[in-house]
Amino acid sequence: MISVELRRFIFPALCLAVLAGVFLLGYQFSTFESEGLSPTRSLLAAIQSSPWRWGYALASGVMLLAFLIWVPSQFAEWRMLHRFRHIDSAVLDNDCELCQRFYHSLLELRRRYGETRFMQRIAGRFNFFYHYHTDALVWMNRIVSQVDSNALPANMIASSICAGHPGQVFCGLRYGGGLPSASVRRDEAVYLLAWMDRIEIWSASSSAPICVYERHTLRLVPEQNQMQHASVVLGGQEKNLQKWRQLELRVTNMTQADSEQSPQQQVAELENWLSNITQVYALQPQGNFGIDVDEITSTETDGSELGDHSPLLELLRKLLGSHIDAVFSHETLSIADHDITRSSIVLCSGLGIITVIDVAVAGIVHYSGESQWLHIDSHHRQMMDNACLTAQRSKNTLIDRLVNAGLNRWPVHGLVVFSHSEVQPKLELGRQQVQCDVITLAQLPKWFASQPADDRIRFTKDDYNEVITLLDPARLHSAQLRHA
């Protein structure tokens, strides 16, 4: 394998070699004389007299010609990469309009270039340091590979990603009837997009959902079965109008992945898909596996009389019961271990324990894996400690404490959050890689939602009490006195 440093010099060196060969070719022709022979014979004689020089010059000329033919096919890719050259996770999450344009451009190039070239030459150029947008690119590519990309609504893809929910999509349906609108043609491709509380119906040509159902009201009734297609009626309560609506949908062999399945088999898959979606919705309120969120909120309030109202902690508490199971405030932890008490400790089923370092500074922060970060605020430049290293120390100290207490059954992660609303974090490319994920406060819900979940990682109420005993004994003692 060629090293990264060596690959950086191959293209400039090749360009210089080709240019030198082209100049040599021009020089050779300028000094060429026929000497009374036919031009062809004289040229062959000149080549035979100095084959290496002419061979190098002619090969350079052919390479230059091939390059000039190849360049126009790369203009769209180069223009897109240049236009979004400063894109990172923070920029996309803070600017919804820019995020929409970014994913519209990516989808257009995916349609034009195909999966292999898109993933290698375009998607791989964007180095996102937390997983949400990387996963979103993979999600978009997977959907496009299943259907006719020209019949895919671009706004469904871009809006879902920019809203922080690249949800489950069911493809292989066509519109049969039921909408009081002439904008959706009969037999036009439609898609079901599942969100936490609703199902959106998108058509191939729509810029917005053509219908939105409340998720828990969905009913599917099979109707006609034929050799080429099967008809089903999807009924449910429309979310905005609060009216019951029924759509007739035709299930056909539209997707590439299901081309060998019969329409009847695809109806069964649609029924299973809707059943799983409904079950996930029904089980969601019990996602804390026995931990009483009201009890956690109550104990947090009693232990936070010291003005513990930072934006980070307020958001973490709002996520209780949905993304996370429990929060231990960095301002109220009662153990005498500064490496741990400077971070907030989060319990998250499916992920583990996260030590969160809050960086509440405004201005521009240039961060990397180096020991110092550059902070620029109101034209003042100063160095600050690498918060990732702080998160790493907190993580390692917590792991040691868990091991000593016999509680080392969960993975521990580090995370740095810029919580100020006017901060502009900028990743320094080409420097040492950061030691953990670095995100802004607005990105926090997306970060939790994008992490790969492991169903074996669970926190019960007993686990929560054990962690309290280990990390916050003063809070536990206060709660015991209050209930005595």
Tab-separated table of C-alpha atoms in Angstrom:
chain	number	residue	atom	x	y	z
A	1	MET	CA	0.000	0.000	0.000
A	2	ILE	CA	1.195	3.481	-0.886
A	3	SER	CA	1.439	5.800	2.114
A	4	VAL	CA	-0.769	8.888	2.350
A	5	GLU	CA	2.255	11.209	2.176
A	6	LEU	CA	3.492	9.554	-1.004
A	7	ARG	CA	0.084	9.676	-2.690
A	8	ARG	CA	-0.046	13.451	-2.160
A	9	PHE	CA	2.989	13.913	-4.413
A	10	ILE	CA	2.110	11.411	-7.148
A	11	PHE	CA	-0.413	13.587	-9.015
A	12	PRO	CA	1.679	16.833	-9.012
A	13	ALA	CA	4.770	14.853	-10.068
A	14	LEU	CA	2.826	13.145	-12.871
A	15	CYS	CA	1.489	16.509	-14.061
A	16	LEU	CA	4.987	17.980	-14.205
A	17	ALA	CA	6.251	14.921	-16.099
A	18	VAL	CA	3.414	15.162	-18.636
A	19	LEU	CA	3.941	18.903	-19.150
A	20	ALA	CA	7.650	18.373	-19.628
A	21	GLY	CA	6.865	15.671	-22.187
A	22	VAL	CA	4.457	17.962	-24.050
A	23	PHE	CA	7.095	20.704	-24.243
A	24	LEU	CA	9.583	18.119	-25.471
A	25	LEU	CA	7.096	16.976	-28.122
A	26	GLY	CA	6.717	20.546	-29.314
A	27	TYR	CA	10.504	20.959	-29.426
A	28	GLN	CA	10.914	17.713	-31.362
A	29	PHE	CA	8.414	18.789	-34.001
A	30	SER	CA	9.888	22.280	-34.240
A	31	THR	CA	13.323	20.823	-35.023
A	32	PHE	CA	12.000	18.066	-37.251
A	33	GLU	CA	13.192	18.162	-40.922
A	34	SER	CA	12.019	15.866	-43.714
A	35	GLU	CA	15.497	15.747	-45.365
A	36	GLY	CA	14.024	15.010	-48.823
A	37	LEU	CA	12.036	11.984	-47.672
A	38	SER	CA	8.283	11.803	-47.287
A	39	PRO	CA	7.072	13.257	-43.976
A	40	THR	CA	6.017	9.833	-42.720
A	41	ARG	CA	9.332	8.165	-43.504
A	42	SER	CA	11.289	11.075	-42.065
A	43	LEU	CA	9.233	10.953	-38.842
A	44	LEU	CA	9.754	7.188	-38.488
A	45	ALA	CA	13.474	7.639	-39.079
A	46	ALA	CA	13.630	10.388	-36.429
A	47	ILE	CA	11.772	8.163	-33.938
A	48	GLN	CA	14.145	5.251	-34.630
A	49	SER	CA	17.159	7.490	-34.082
A	50	SER	CA	15.998	8.534	-30.566
A	51	PRO	CA	13.138	6.214	-29.515
A	52	TRP	CA	13.160	7.075	-25.777
A	53	ARG	CA	12.868	10.802	-26.337
A	54	TRP	CA	10.107	10.523	-28.964
A	55	GLY	CA	8.299	7.786	-26.999
A	56	TYR	CA	8.222	9.871	-23.839
A	57	ALA	CA	7.081	12.967	-25.769
A	58	LEU	CA	4.319	11.142	-27.694
A	59	ALA	CA	3.062	9.335	-24.540
A	60	SER	CA	2.831	12.703	-22.767
A	61	GLY	CA	0.850	14.137	-25.683
A	62	VAL	CA	-1.593	11.193	-25.604
A	63	MET	CA	-2.009	11.554	-21.813
A	64	LEU	CA	-2.703	15.279	-22.161
A	65	LEU	CA	-5.306	14.614	-24.844
A	66	ALA	CA	-6.976	11.939	-22.675
A	67	PHE	CA	-6.973	14.360	-19.726
A	68	LEU	CA	-8.689	17.066	-21.799
A	69	ILE	CA	-11.372	14.559	-22.843
A	70	TRP	CA	-11.850	13.359	-19.236
A	71	VAL	CA	-12.048	16.789	-17.564
A	72	PRO	CA	-15.606	17.774	-18.661
A	73	SER	CA	-17.055	14.643	-17.009
A	74	GLN	CA	-15.585	15.768	-13.664
A	75	PHE	CA	-16.915	19.330	-13.602
A	76	ALA	CA	-20.078	18.511	-11.601
A	77	GLU	CA	-18.111	16.575	-8.986
A	78	TRP	CA	-15.387	19.215	-8.646
A	79	ARG	CA	-17.932	22.054	-8.467
A	80	MET	CA	-19.830	20.251	-5.706
A	81	LEU	CA	-16.692	19.456	-3.689
A	82	HIS	CA	-15.445	23.037	-4.037
A	83	ARG	CA	-18.843	24.505	-3.139
A	84	PHE	CA	-19.088	22.471	0.079
A	85	ARG	CA	-15.356	22.302	0.910
A	86	HIS	CA	-15.878	23.833	4.386
A	87	ILE	CA	-18.782	21.566	5.342
A	88	ASP	CA	-18.676	19.691	8.648
A	89	SER	CA	-21.274	18.299	11.057
A	90	ALA	CA	-21.664	21.533	13.011
A	91	VAL	CA	-22.198	23.656	9.895
A	92	LEU	CA	-24.864	21.304	8.522
A	93	ASP	CA	-26.762	21.069	11.795
A	94	ASN	CA	-26.771	24.833	12.360
A	95	ASP	CA	-27.943	25.802	8.849
A	96	CYS	CA	-31.020	23.882	7.665
A	97	GLU	CA	-31.102	25.585	4.249
A	98	LEU	CA	-27.458	24.704	3.593
A	99	CYS	CA	-28.114	21.136	4.768
A	100	GLN	CA	-30.971	20.831	2.263
A	101	ARG	CA	-28.807	22.093	-0.625
A	102	PHE	CA	-25.973	19.776	0.390
A	103	TYR	CA	-28.070	16.608	0.327
A	104	HIS	CA	-29.920	17.631	-2.851
A	105	SER	CA	-26.526	17.984	-4.563
A	106	LEU	CA	-25.337	14.647	-3.189
A	107	LEU	CA	-28.498	12.891	-4.360
A	108	GLU	CA	-28.112	14.319	-7.858
A	109	LEU	CA	-24.510	13.066	-8.077
A	110	ARG	CA	-25.556	9.666	-6.703
A	111	ARG	CA	-28.126	9.393	-9.490
A	112	ARG	CA	-25.570	10.402	-12.101
A	113	TYR	CA	-22.497	8.437	-11.036
A	114	GLY	CA	-23.848	5.251	-9.444
A	115	GLU	CA	-23.076	3.667	-6.095
A	116	THR	CA	-19.390	2.725	-6.402
A	117	ARG	CA	-18.106	6.030	-7.739
A	118	PHE	CA	-20.361	8.035	-5.417
A	119	MET	CA	-19.245	6.271	-2.232
A	120	GLN	CA	-15.545	6.266	-3.140
A	121	ARG	CA	-15.086	9.577	-4.917
A	122	ILE	CA	-17.687	11.841	-3.311
A	123	ALA	CA	-19.125	10.555	-0.030
A	124	GLY	CA	-15.664	9.511	1.141
A	125	ARG	CA	-14.370	13.083	0.738
A	126	PHE	CA	-16.434	14.376	3.684
A	127	ASN	CA	-14.850	13.576	7.021
A	128	PHE	CA	-17.598	13.866	9.641
A	129	PHE	CA	-16.288	13.368	13.182
A	130	TYR	CA	-19.532	12.043	14.598
A	131	HIS	CA	-21.591	9.343	12.980
A	132	TYR	CA	-24.902	11.010	12.157
A	133	HIS	CA	-24.123	12.451	8.712
A	134	THR	CA	-21.929	9.490	7.762
A	135	ASP	CA	-24.848	7.175	8.565
A	136	ALA	CA	-27.194	9.518	6.684
A	137	LEU	CA	-25.086	9.198	3.510
A	138	VAL	CA	-25.180	5.404	3.790
A	139	TRP	CA	-28.959	5.525	4.387
A	140	MET	CA	-29.491	7.701	1.308
A	141	ASN	CA	-27.311	5.460	-0.846
A	142	ARG	CA	-29.162	2.339	0.313
A	143	ILE	CA	-32.569	3.770	-0.635
A	144	VAL	CA	-31.373	4.984	-4.041
A	145	SER	CA	-29.896	1.541	-4.785
A	146	GLN	CA	-33.311	-0.080	-4.189
A	147	VAL	CA	-35.450	2.025	-6.528
A	148	ASP	CA	-35.436	3.950	-9.763
A	149	SER	CA	-33.503	6.996	-8.603
A	150	ASN	CA	-35.356	9.293	-11.012
A	151	ALA	CA	-38.647	8.361	-9.294
A	152	LEU	CA	-37.352	9.169	-5.805
A	153	PRO	CA	-38.576	12.406	-4.135
A	154	ALA	CA	-35.463	14.392	-3.299
A	155	ASN	CA	-37.195	16.395	-0.567
A	156	MET	CA	-38.076	13.203	1.318
A	157	ILE	CA	-34.389	12.336	1.566
A	158	ALA	CA	-33.087	15.833	2.345
A	159	SER	CA	-35.871	16.809	4.767
A	160	SER	CA	-35.579	13.583	6.755
A	161	ILE	CA	-31.832	13.916	7.185
A	162	CYS	CA	-31.929	17.632	8.016
A	163	ALA	CA	-34.667	17.037	10.585
A	164	GLY	CA	-32.464	14.521	12.372
A	165	HIS	CA	-34.505	11.459	11.484
A	166	PRO	CA	-33.402	9.306	8.536
A	167	GLY	CA	-36.288	6.940	9.235
A	168	GLN	CA	-37.397	3.612	7.858
A	169	VAL	CA	-38.673	3.731	4.274
A	170	PHE	CA	-40.859	1.190	2.481
A	171	CYS	CA	-40.515	1.188	-1.309
A	172	GLY	CA	-42.380	-0.727	-4.003
A	173	LEU	CA	-45.801	0.964	-3.864
A	174	ARG	CA	-47.838	2.849	-6.460
A	175	TYR	CA	-50.758	5.211	-5.947
A	176	GLY	CA	-54.193	3.742	-6.662
A	177	GLY	CA	-56.650	6.344	-5.381
A	178	GLY	CA	-58.151	8.042	-2.349
A	179	LEU	CA	-56.604	11.524	-2.433
A	180	PRO	CA	-58.767	14.536	-3.364
A	181	SER	CA	-55.943	15.903	-5.487
A	182	ALA	CA	-55.056	15.770	-9.161
A	183	SER	CA	-51.358	16.362	-8.490
A	184	VAL	CA	-50.666	12.663	-7.858
A	185	ARG	CA	-51.056	10.524	-10.949
A	186	ARG	CA	-52.473	7.026	-10.844
A	187	ASP	CA	-49.721	4.370	-10.714
A	188	GLU	CA	-47.160	6.968	-9.618
A	189	ALA	CA	-44.517	5.573	-7.256
A	190	VAL	CA	-45.147	6.331	-3.574
A	191	TYR	CA	-43.056	5.753	-0.434
A	192	LEU	CA	-43.874	5.258	3.239
A	193	LEU	CA	-41.545	7.104	5.627
A	194	ALA	CA	-41.855	6.154	9.317
A	195	TRP	CA	-41.217	8.731	12.028
A	196	MET	CA	-41.588	8.341	15.781
A	197	ASP	CA	-45.216	9.506	15.856
A	198	ARG	CA	-46.360	9.448	12.236
A	199	ILE	CA	-46.128	7.845	8.800
A	200	GLU	CA	-45.577	10.175	5.852
A	201	ILE	CA	-46.724	9.230	2.335
A	202	TRP	CA	-44.527	10.703	-0.404
A	203	SER	CA	-45.082	10.529	-4.151
A	204	ALA	CA	-42.352	10.393	-6.767
A	205	SER	CA	-42.970	14.005	-7.866
A	206	SER	CA	-43.982	15.635	-4.574
A	207	SER	CA	-41.983	18.275	-2.745
A	208	ALA	CA	-43.888	17.598	0.504
A	209	PRO	CA	-45.741	14.602	1.983
A	210	ILE	CA	-49.034	13.988	0.185
A	211	CYS	CA	-50.548	12.535	3.358
A	212	VAL	CA	-49.468	12.164	7.014
A	213	TYR	CA	-50.982	9.460	9.218
A	214	GLU	CA	-50.837	9.199	12.978
A	215	ARG	CA	-48.662	6.165	13.435
A	216	HIS	CA	-50.716	4.210	15.971
A	217	THR	CA	-53.962	4.456	13.923
A	218	LEU	CA	-52.717	2.646	10.794
A	219	ARG	CA	-54.755	-0.218	9.378
A	220	LEU	CA	-53.895	-2.241	6.273
A	221	VAL	CA	-56.594	-4.186	4.376
A	222	PRO	CA	-55.573	-6.354	1.359
A	223	GLU	CA	-58.064	-6.114	-1.534
A	224	GLN	CA	-57.306	-7.522	-4.990
A	225	ASN	CA	-54.606	-10.034	-5.876
A	226	GLN	CA	-53.539	-10.408	-9.491
A	227	MET	CA	-50.503	-11.877	-11.202
A	228	GLN	CA	-48.806	-8.525	-11.829
A	229	HIS	CA	-49.925	-6.523	-8.787
A	230	ALA	CA	-51.900	-6.596	-5.547
A	231	SER	CA	-54.052	-3.774	-4.175
A	232	VAL	CA	-54.224	-2.795	-0.511
A	233	VAL	CA	-56.105	-0.086	1.381
A	234	LEU	CA	-54.089	1.842	3.958
A	235	GLY	CA	-56.340	3.564	6.457
A	236	GLY	CA	-55.601	5.806	9.390
A	237	GLN	CA	-56.232	9.153	11.005
A	238	GLU	CA	-54.684	12.052	9.125
A	239	LYS	CA	-52.485	13.974	11.525
A	240	ASN	CA	-53.326	17.571	10.604
A	241	LEU	CA	-57.032	17.311	9.760
A	242	GLN	CA	-57.825	14.638	12.364
A	243	LYS	CA	-59.921	12.834	9.749
A	244	TRP	CA	-59.954	9.166	8.834
A	245	ARG	CA	-58.516	8.674	5.345
A	246	GLN	CA	-58.098	5.599	3.193
A	247	LEU	CA	-55.557	5.318	0.390
A	248	GLU	CA	-55.574	2.628	-2.233
A	249	LEU	CA	-52.046	1.440	-2.941
A	250	ARG	CA	-50.802	-1.031	-5.519
A	251	VAL	CA	-47.909	-3.283	-4.606
A	252	THR	CA	-45.731	-4.064	-7.630
A	253	ASN	CA	-42.285	-5.407	-8.422
A	254	MET	CA	-40.772	-1.932	-8.514
A	255	THR	CA	-37.640	-2.278	-6.376
A	256	GLN	CA	-34.480	-3.966	-7.563
A	257	ALA	CA	-34.137	-5.950	-4.343
A	258	ASP	CA	-37.673	-7.388	-4.624
A	259	SER	CA	-37.693	-8.050	-8.369
A	260	GLU	CA	-37.929	-11.819	-7.803
A	261	GLN	CA	-40.780	-11.563	-5.277
A	262	SER	CA	-44.442	-11.818	-6.123
A	263	PRO	CA	-46.762	-8.907	-5.248
A	264	GLN	CA	-48.414	-11.139	-2.643
A	265	GLN	CA	-45.066	-11.668	-0.895
A	266	GLN	CA	-44.489	-7.925	-0.908
A	267	VAL	CA	-47.910	-7.357	0.678
A	268	ALA	CA	-46.841	-9.712	3.471
A	269	GLU	CA	-43.602	-7.708	3.844
A	270	LEU	CA	-45.603	-4.468	4.009
A	271	GLU	CA	-47.808	-5.958	6.744
A	272	ASN	CA	-44.715	-7.034	8.730
A	273	TRP	CA	-43.121	-3.609	8.236
A	274	LEU	CA	-46.204	-1.780	9.541
A	275	SER	CA	-46.544	-4.264	12.410
A	276	ASN	CA	-42.947	-3.668	13.497
A	277	ILE	CA	-43.377	0.095	13.233
A	278	THR	CA	-46.488	-0.007	15.425
A	279	GLN	CA	-44.801	-2.257	18.003
A	280	VAL	CA	-41.806	0.071	18.266
A	281	TYR	CA	-44.202	2.983	18.856
A	282	ALA	CA	-46.073	1.065	21.557
A	283	LEU	CA	-42.895	0.027	23.389
A	284	GLN	CA	-41.179	3.408	23.237
A	285	PRO	CA	-42.558	4.794	26.543
A	286	GLN	CA	-41.085	1.775	28.352
A	287	GLY	CA	-37.620	2.318	26.885
A	288	ASN	CA	-36.095	3.136	30.303
A	289	PHE	CA	-36.407	-0.541	31.403
A	290	GLY	CA	-37.818	0.130	34.857
A	291	ILE	CA	-36.017	3.391	35.723
A	292	ASP	CA	-38.569	5.907	36.986
A	293	VAL	CA	-37.888	9.142	35.090
A	294	ASP	CA	-40.004	11.193	37.514
A	295	GLU	CA	-37.906	9.862	40.381
A	296	ILE	CA	-34.679	10.765	38.573
A	297	THR	CA	-35.955	14.274	37.856
A	298	SER	CA	-36.989	14.664	41.501
A	299	THR	CA	-33.612	13.626	42.897
A	300	GLU	CA	-31.814	15.803	40.337
A	301	THR	CA	-33.885	18.811	41.442
A	302	ASP	CA	-33.176	18.254	45.117
A	303	GLY	CA	-29.472	18.013	44.459
A	304	SER	CA	-29.255	20.968	42.138
A	305	GLU	CA	-30.040	23.886	44.398
A	306	LEU	CA	-26.692	25.455	43.518
A	307	GLY	CA	-27.915	26.990	40.287
A	308	ASP	CA	-27.463	23.901	38.102
A	309	HIS	CA	-29.297	25.258	35.036
A	310	SER	CA	-26.751	25.045	32.215
A	311	PRO	CA	-28.188	24.610	28.676
A	312	LEU	CA	-26.468	21.220	28.363
A	313	LEU	CA	-28.041	19.817	31.535
A	314	GLU	CA	-31.451	21.236	30.660
A	315	LEU	CA	-31.352	19.476	27.287
A	316	LEU	CA	-30.096	16.225	28.817
A	317	ARG	CA	-33.009	16.238	31.241
A	318	LYS	CA	-35.453	16.820	28.384
A	319	LEU	CA	-34.045	13.703	26.713
A	320	LEU	CA	-34.753	11.546	29.785
A	321	GLY	CA	-37.023	8.651	28.889
A	322	SER	CA	-36.498	9.014	25.141
A	323	HIS	CA	-32.818	8.987	24.178
A	324	ILE	CA	-31.257	8.446	27.613
A	325	ASP	CA	-32.109	6.748	30.921
A	326	ALA	CA	-30.388	8.870	33.583
A	327	VAL	CA	-28.188	11.949	34.059
A	328	PHE	CA	-25.706	12.695	36.834
A	329	SER	CA	-24.935	16.407	36.915
A	330	HIS	CA	-21.284	17.454	36.876
A	331	GLU	CA	-22.163	20.309	39.263
A	332	THR	CA	-23.791	18.138	41.935
A	333	LEU	CA	-21.791	14.884	41.933
A	334	SER	CA	-20.740	14.415	45.564
A	335	ILE	CA	-17.681	12.168	45.137
A	336	ALA	CA	-14.293	13.775	45.727
A	337	ASP	CA	-12.780	13.015	42.336
A	338	HIS	CA	-12.247	16.078	40.166
A	339	ASP	CA	-11.608	14.053	36.990
A	340	ILE	CA	-15.149	12.648	37.243
A	341	THR	CA	-17.031	15.595	38.767
A	342	ARG	CA	-16.001	17.941	35.949
A	343	SER	CA	-18.128	15.870	33.517
A	344	SER	CA	-21.797	14.935	33.379
A	345	ILE	CA	-22.449	11.190	33.482
A	346	VAL	CA	-25.198	9.840	31.216
A	347	LEU	CA	-26.677	6.334	31.231
A	348	CYS	CA	-27.969	5.317	27.806
A	349	SER	CA	-29.449	1.892	27.087
A	350	GLY	CA	-28.069	0.444	23.885
A	351	LEU	CA	-24.924	2.568	24.143
A	352	GLY	CA	-23.523	2.506	27.690
A	353	ILE	CA	-22.170	5.271	29.929
A	354	ILE	CA	-21.104	8.622	28.449
A	355	THR	CA	-18.900	11.174	30.179
A	356	VAL	CA	-19.916	14.553	28.728
A	357	ILE	CA	-17.605	17.567	28.970
A	358	ASP	CA	-19.374	20.910	28.662
A	359	VAL	CA	-17.385	23.630	26.838
A	360	ALA	CA	-19.470	26.787	27.395
A	361	VAL	CA	-17.460	29.325	25.398
A	362	ALA	CA	-18.525	31.716	22.636
A	363	GLY	CA	-16.572	32.636	19.537
A	364	ILE	CA	-14.462	30.510	17.221
A	365	VAL	CA	-12.684	27.409	18.528
A	366	HIS	CA	-10.141	25.673	16.290
A	367	TYR	CA	-9.918	22.132	17.646
A	368	SER	CA	-7.877	19.039	16.817
A	369	GLY	CA	-6.147	16.206	18.643
A	370	GLU	CA	-3.333	18.498	19.808
A	371	SER	CA	-2.958	19.281	23.512
A	372	GLN	CA	-4.097	22.920	23.028
A	373	TRP	CA	-7.021	24.433	21.109
A	374	LEU	CA	-7.151	27.985	19.757
A	375	HIS	CA	-10.051	30.112	21.038
A	376	ILE	CA	-10.837	33.421	19.275
A	377	ASP	CA	-13.447	35.693	20.902
A	378	SER	CA	-13.935	39.399	20.168
A	379	HIS	CA	-10.612	39.469	18.343
A	380	HIS	CA	-8.766	38.008	21.365
A	381	ARG	CA	-6.755	34.858	20.697
A	382	GLN	CA	-5.955	32.482	23.520
A	383	MET	CA	-5.112	28.831	23.948
A	384	MET	CA	-7.356	26.460	25.871
A	385	ASP	CA	-6.917	22.868	26.995
A	386	ASN	CA	-8.027	20.067	24.684
A	387	ALA	CA	-11.456	19.131	26.095
A	388	CYS	CA	-11.227	15.697	24.467
A	389	LEU	CA	-8.256	14.883	26.687
A	390	THR	CA	-10.325	16.002	29.678
A	391	ALA	CA	-13.150	13.685	28.570
A	392	GLN	CA	-10.613	10.894	28.132
A	393	ARG	CA	-9.255	11.352	31.672
A	394	SER	CA	-12.798	11.423	33.074
A	395	LYS	CA	-13.649	8.275	31.125
A	396	ASN	CA	-10.549	6.381	32.314
A	397	THR	CA	-11.075	7.433	35.937
A	398	LEU	CA	-14.712	6.347	35.801
A	399	ILE	CA	-13.728	2.981	34.305
A	400	ASP	CA	-11.255	2.420	37.165
A	401	ARG	CA	-13.924	3.264	39.740
A	402	LEU	CA	-16.477	0.959	38.074
A	403	VAL	CA	-13.953	-1.899	37.931
A	404	ASN	CA	-13.078	-1.507	41.618
A	405	ALA	CA	-16.799	-1.611	42.491
A	406	GLY	CA	-17.464	-4.648	40.296
A	407	LEU	CA	-19.711	-2.641	37.945
A	408	ASN	CA	-17.651	-2.893	34.768
A	409	ARG	CA	-20.436	-4.399	32.656
A	410	TRP	CA	-21.120	-1.373	30.440
A	411	PRO	CA	-18.926	0.348	27.816
A	412	VAL	CA	-17.854	3.913	28.646
A	413	HIS	CA	-17.593	6.668	26.014
A	414	GLY	CA	-16.322	10.259	26.035
A	415	LEU	CA	-18.083	13.230	24.432
A	416	VAL	CA	-17.379	16.976	24.188
A	417	VAL	CA	-20.303	19.396	23.731
A	418	PHE	CA	-19.976	23.104	22.843
A	419	SER	CA	-23.058	24.411	24.639
A	420	HIS	CA	-22.908	28.154	23.932
A	421	SER	CA	-25.365	29.313	21.257
A	422	GLU	CA	-22.764	31.569	19.585
A	423	VAL	CA	-19.845	29.150	19.354
A	424	GLN	CA	-18.297	28.226	16.004
A	425	PRO	CA	-16.198	25.058	16.323
A	426	LYS	CA	-13.815	24.509	13.407
A	427	LEU	CA	-11.967	21.238	12.948
A	428	GLU	CA	-8.301	21.637	12.012
A	429	LEU	CA	-7.800	19.156	9.174
A	430	GLY	CA	-4.395	17.605	8.674
A	431	ARG	CA	-3.628	17.706	12.387
A	432	GLN	CA	-3.741	14.907	14.936
A	433	GLN	CA	-7.220	13.302	15.038
A	434	VAL	CA	-9.484	14.265	17.924
A	435	GLN	CA	-9.738	11.725	20.750
A	436	CYS	CA	-13.571	11.652	20.953
A	437	ASP	CA	-16.646	13.039	19.218
A	438	VAL	CA	-16.982	16.849	19.359
A	439	ILE	CA	-20.443	18.305	18.730
A	440	THR	CA	-22.558	21.377	19.422
A	441	LEU	CA	-25.565	21.433	21.742
A	442	ALA	CA	-27.983	21.419	18.784
A	443	GLN	CA	-26.396	18.205	17.533
A	444	LEU	CA	-26.839	16.315	20.816
A	445	PRO	CA	-30.211	14.618	20.090
A	446	LYS	CA	-28.956	13.586	16.643
A	447	TRP	CA	-25.773	12.212	18.169
A	448	PHE	CA	-27.703	9.926	20.519
A	449	ALA	CA	-30.070	8.856	17.729
A	450	SER	CA	-27.217	8.058	15.330
A	451	GLN	CA	-25.153	5.837	17.629
A	452	PRO	CA	-25.260	2.107	16.817
A	453	ALA	CA	-27.396	0.451	19.502
A	454	ASP	CA	-26.534	-2.829	21.228
A	455	ASP	CA	-29.660	-4.497	22.628
A	456	ARG	CA	-27.568	-6.267	25.272
A	457	ILE	CA	-26.750	-2.965	26.999
A	458	ARG	CA	-29.560	-2.165	29.437
A	459	PHE	CA	-29.929	-0.138	32.653
A	460	THR	CA	-32.466	-1.332	35.193
A	461	LYS	CA	-33.570	0.514	38.322
A	462	ASP	CA	-31.138	-1.622	40.370
A	463	ASP	CA	-28.306	-0.580	38.034
A	464	TYR	CA	-29.291	3.055	38.475
A	465	ASN	CA	-29.234	2.725	42.266
A	466	GLU	CA	-25.807	1.070	42.147
A	467	VAL	CA	-24.423	3.908	40.034
A	468	ILE	CA	-25.945	6.457	42.456
A	469	THR	CA	-24.284	4.672	45.377
A	470	LEU	CA	-20.956	4.837	43.552
A	471	LEU	CA	-21.040	8.366	42.129
A	472	ASP	CA	-23.471	10.396	44.217
A	473	PRO	CA	-23.824	8.999	47.751
A	474	ALA	CA	-24.898	12.393	49.133
A	475	ARG	CA	-27.884	12.486	46.795
A	476	LEU	CA	-28.831	8.929	47.810
A	477	HIS	CA	-28.591	9.862	51.512
A	478	SER	CA	-30.756	12.943	50.890
A	479	ALA	CA	-33.385	10.860	49.117
A	480	GLN	CA	-33.421	8.316	51.962
A	481	LEU	CA	-33.972	11.060	54.558
A	482	ARG	CA	-36.731	12.593	52.497
A	483	HIS	CA	-38.618	9.298	52.260
A	484	ALA	CA	-38.017	8.261	55.895
